[in-house]
PDB file of C-alpha atoms in Angstrom:
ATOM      1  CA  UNK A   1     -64.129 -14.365 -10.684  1.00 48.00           C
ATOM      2  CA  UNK A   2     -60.895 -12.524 -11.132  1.00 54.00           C
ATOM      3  CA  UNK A   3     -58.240 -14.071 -13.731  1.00 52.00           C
ATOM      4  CA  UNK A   4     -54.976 -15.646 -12.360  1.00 50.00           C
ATOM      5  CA  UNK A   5     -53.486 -12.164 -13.909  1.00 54.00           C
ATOM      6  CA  UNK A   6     -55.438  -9.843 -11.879  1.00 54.00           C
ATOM      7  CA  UNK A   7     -54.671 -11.313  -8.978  1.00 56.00           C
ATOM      8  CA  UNK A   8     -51.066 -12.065 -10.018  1.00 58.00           C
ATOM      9  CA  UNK A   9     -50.982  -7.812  -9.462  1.00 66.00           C
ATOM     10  CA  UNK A  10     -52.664  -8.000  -5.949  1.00 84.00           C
ATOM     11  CA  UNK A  11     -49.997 -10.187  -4.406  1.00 91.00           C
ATOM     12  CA  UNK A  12     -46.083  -9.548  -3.588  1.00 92.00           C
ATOM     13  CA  UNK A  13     -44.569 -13.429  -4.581  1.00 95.00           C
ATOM     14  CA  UNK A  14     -41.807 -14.509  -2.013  1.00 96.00           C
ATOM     15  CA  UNK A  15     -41.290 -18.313  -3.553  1.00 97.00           C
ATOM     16  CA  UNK A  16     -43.360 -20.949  -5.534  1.00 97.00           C
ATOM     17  CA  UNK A  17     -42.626 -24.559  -6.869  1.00 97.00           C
ATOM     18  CA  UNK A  18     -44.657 -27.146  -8.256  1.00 95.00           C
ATOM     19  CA  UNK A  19     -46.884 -27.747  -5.371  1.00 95.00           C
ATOM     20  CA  UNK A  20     -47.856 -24.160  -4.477  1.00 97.00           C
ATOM     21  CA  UNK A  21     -46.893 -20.455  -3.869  1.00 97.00           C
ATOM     22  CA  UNK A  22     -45.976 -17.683  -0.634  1.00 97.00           C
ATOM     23  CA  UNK A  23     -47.216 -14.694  -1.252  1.00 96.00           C
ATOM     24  CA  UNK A  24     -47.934 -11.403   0.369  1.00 93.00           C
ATOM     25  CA  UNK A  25     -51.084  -9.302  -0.238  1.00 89.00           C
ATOM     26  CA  UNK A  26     -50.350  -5.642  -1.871  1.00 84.00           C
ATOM     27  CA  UNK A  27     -53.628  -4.191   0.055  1.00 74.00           C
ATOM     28  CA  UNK A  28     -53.449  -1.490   2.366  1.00 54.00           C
ATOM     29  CA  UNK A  29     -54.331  -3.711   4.645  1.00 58.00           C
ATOM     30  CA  UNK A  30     -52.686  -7.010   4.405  1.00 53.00           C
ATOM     31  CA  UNK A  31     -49.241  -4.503   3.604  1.00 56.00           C
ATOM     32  CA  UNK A  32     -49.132  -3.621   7.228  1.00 57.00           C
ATOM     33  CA  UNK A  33     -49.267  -7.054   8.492  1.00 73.00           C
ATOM     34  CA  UNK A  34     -46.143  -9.550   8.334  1.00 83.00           C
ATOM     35  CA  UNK A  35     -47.951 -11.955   7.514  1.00 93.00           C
ATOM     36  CA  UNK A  36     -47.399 -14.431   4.765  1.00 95.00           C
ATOM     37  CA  UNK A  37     -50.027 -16.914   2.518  1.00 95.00           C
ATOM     38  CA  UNK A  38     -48.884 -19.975   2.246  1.00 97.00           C
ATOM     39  CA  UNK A  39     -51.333 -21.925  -0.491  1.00 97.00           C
ATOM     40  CA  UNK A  40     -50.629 -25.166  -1.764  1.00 93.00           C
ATOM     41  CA  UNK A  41     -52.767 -27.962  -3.528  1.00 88.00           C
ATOM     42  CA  UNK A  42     -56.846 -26.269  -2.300  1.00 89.00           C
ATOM     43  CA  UNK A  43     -55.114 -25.382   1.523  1.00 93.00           C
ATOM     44  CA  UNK A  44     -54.475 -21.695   2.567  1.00 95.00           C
ATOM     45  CA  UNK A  45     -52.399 -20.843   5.364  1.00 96.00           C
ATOM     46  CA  UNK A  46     -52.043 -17.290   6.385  1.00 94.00           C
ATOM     47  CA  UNK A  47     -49.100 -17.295   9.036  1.00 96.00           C
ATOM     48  CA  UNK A  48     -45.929 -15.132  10.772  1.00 95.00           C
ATOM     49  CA  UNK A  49     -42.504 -16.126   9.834  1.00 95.00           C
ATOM     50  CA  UNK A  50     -41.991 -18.388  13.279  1.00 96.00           C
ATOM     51  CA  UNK A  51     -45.023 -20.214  12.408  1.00 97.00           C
ATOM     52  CA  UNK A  52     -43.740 -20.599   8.763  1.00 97.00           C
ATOM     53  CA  UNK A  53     -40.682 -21.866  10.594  1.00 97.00           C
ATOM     54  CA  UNK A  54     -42.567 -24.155  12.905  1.00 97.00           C
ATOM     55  CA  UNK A  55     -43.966 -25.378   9.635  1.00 98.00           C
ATOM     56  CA  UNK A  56     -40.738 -26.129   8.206  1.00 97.00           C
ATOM     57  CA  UNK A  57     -39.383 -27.841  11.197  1.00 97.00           C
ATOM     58  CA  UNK A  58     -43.224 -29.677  11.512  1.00 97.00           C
ATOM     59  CA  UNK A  59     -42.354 -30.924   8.240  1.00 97.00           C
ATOM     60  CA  UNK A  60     -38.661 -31.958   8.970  1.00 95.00           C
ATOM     61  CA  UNK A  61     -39.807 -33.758  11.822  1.00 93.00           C
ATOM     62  CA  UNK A  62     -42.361 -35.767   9.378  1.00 91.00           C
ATOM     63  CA  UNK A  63     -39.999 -36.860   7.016  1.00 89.00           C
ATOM     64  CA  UNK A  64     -37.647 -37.881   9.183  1.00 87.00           C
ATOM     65  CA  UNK A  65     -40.188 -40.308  11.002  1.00 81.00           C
ATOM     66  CA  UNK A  66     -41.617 -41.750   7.382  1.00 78.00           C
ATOM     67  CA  UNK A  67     -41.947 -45.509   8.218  1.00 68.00           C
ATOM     68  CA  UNK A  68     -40.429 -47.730   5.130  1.00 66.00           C
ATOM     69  CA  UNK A  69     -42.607 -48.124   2.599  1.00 64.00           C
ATOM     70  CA  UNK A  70     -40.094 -49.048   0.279  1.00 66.00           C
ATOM     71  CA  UNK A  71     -42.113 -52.093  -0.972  1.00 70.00           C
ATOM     72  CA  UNK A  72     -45.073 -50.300  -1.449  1.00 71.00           C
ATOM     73  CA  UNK A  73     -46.210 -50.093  -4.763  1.00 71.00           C
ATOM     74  CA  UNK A  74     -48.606 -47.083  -3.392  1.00 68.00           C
ATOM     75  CA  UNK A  75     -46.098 -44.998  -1.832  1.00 64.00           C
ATOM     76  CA  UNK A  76     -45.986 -42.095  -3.759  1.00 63.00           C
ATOM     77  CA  UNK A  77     -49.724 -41.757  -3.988  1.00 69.00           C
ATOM     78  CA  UNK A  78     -50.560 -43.335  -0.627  1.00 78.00           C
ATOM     79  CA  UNK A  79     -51.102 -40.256   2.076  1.00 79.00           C
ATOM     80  CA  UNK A  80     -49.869 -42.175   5.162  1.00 83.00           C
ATOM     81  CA  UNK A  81     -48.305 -39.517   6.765  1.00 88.00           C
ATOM     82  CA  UNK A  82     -50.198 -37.224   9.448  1.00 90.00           C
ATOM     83  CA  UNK A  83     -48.311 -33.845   9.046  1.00 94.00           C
ATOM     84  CA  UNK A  84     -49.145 -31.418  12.080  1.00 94.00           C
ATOM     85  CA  UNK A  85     -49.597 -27.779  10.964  1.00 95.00           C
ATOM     86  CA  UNK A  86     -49.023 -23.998  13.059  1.00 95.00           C
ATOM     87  CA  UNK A  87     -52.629 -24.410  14.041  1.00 93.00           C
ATOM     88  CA  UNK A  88     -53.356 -26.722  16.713  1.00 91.00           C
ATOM     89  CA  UNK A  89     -57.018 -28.016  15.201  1.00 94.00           C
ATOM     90  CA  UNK A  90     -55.480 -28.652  11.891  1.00 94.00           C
ATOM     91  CA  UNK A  91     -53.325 -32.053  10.404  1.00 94.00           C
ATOM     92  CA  UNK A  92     -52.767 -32.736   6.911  1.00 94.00           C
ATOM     93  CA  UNK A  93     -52.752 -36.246   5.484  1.00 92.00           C
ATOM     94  CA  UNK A  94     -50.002 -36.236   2.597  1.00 93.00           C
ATOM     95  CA  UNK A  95     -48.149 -38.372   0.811  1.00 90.00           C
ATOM     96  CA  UNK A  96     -44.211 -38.345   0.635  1.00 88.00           C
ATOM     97  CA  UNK A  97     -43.808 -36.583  -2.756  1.00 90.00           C
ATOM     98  CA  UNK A  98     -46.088 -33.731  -0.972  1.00 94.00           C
ATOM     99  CA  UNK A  99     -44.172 -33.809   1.943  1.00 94.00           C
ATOM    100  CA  UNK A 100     -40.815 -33.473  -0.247  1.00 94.00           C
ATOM    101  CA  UNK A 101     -42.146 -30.262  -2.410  1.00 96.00           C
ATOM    102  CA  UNK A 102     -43.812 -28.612   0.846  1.00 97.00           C
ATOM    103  CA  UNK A 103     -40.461 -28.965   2.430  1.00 97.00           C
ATOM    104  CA  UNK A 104     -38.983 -26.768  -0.455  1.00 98.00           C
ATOM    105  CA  UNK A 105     -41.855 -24.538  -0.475  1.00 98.00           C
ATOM    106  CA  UNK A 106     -41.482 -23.430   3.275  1.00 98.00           C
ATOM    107  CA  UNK A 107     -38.108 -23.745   3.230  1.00 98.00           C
ATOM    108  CA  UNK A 108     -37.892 -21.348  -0.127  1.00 98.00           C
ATOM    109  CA  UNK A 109     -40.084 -19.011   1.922  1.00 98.00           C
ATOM    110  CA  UNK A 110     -37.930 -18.884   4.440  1.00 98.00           C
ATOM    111  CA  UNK A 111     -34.927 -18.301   2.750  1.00 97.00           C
ATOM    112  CA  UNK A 112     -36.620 -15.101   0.451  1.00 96.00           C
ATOM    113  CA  UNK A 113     -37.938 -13.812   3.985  1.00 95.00           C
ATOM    114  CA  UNK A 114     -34.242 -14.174   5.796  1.00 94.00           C
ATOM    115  CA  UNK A 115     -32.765 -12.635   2.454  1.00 94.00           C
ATOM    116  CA  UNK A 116     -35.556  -9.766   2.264  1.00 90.00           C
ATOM    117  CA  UNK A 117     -34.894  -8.965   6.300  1.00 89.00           C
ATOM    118  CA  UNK A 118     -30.830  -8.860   5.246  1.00 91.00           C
ATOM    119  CA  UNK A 119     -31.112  -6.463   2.472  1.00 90.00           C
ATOM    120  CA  UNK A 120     -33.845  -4.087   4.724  1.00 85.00           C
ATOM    121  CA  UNK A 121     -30.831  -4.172   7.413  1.00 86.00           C
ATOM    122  CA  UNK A 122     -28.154  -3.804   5.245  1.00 82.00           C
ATOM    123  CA  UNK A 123     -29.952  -0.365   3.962  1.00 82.00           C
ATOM    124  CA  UNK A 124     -30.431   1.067   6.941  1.00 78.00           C
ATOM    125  CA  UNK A 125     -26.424   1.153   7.401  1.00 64.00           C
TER     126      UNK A 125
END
């Protein structure tokens, strides 16, 4: 098994918080493709930037539908919220702290892509 190190040198980083990381791959490979891994908490999600998008606005969507829990004494640990995903097979159950530092994770990515398409433009001029 490789150490976090090692394969800290086989991936481009876009954005990371506290609940996981965007990355691209430095292969060959993976270079040509504009694809983006997103990980967080043991989930992998190798998408395009409109389905990172879709994400973010999946996850908008979510936490602007969270039904009051405000009494709850298990609301930040209770995952009552069904959050649909780019793929159509695939729903996550997470809680709203999750929901919270996913939002900042796509919405990170998003911003590092945007600013990373802006400077490639701004170049070419």
């Amino acid at each position: 098994m490789k150490s976090f190190s090692a394969m800290e040198q086989e991936i481009c980083k876009i954005y990371h918080n506290n609940i996981g990381i965007a990355f691209r791959w430095q292969s060959a490979l993976d270079k040509a493709s504009e694809k983006v891994q997103v990980v967080f908490k043991h989930m992998g999600f190798h998408l395009t930037r409109e389905e990172v998008e879709l994400f973010s606005n999946q996850v908008a969507c979510s936490r602007e539908s969270i039904s009051d829990c405000s009494r709850c004494a298990f609301k930040k640990e209770c995952k009552n919220i069904l959050l649909e995903t780019p793929s159509a097979t695939v729903s996550l159950a997470v809680n709203e702290k999750e929901l919270e530092e996913l939002d900042d994770l796509l919405n990170g990515t998003l911003f590092w892509l945007d600013l990373e398409d802006y400077l490639k433009n701004l170049c070419r001029n």
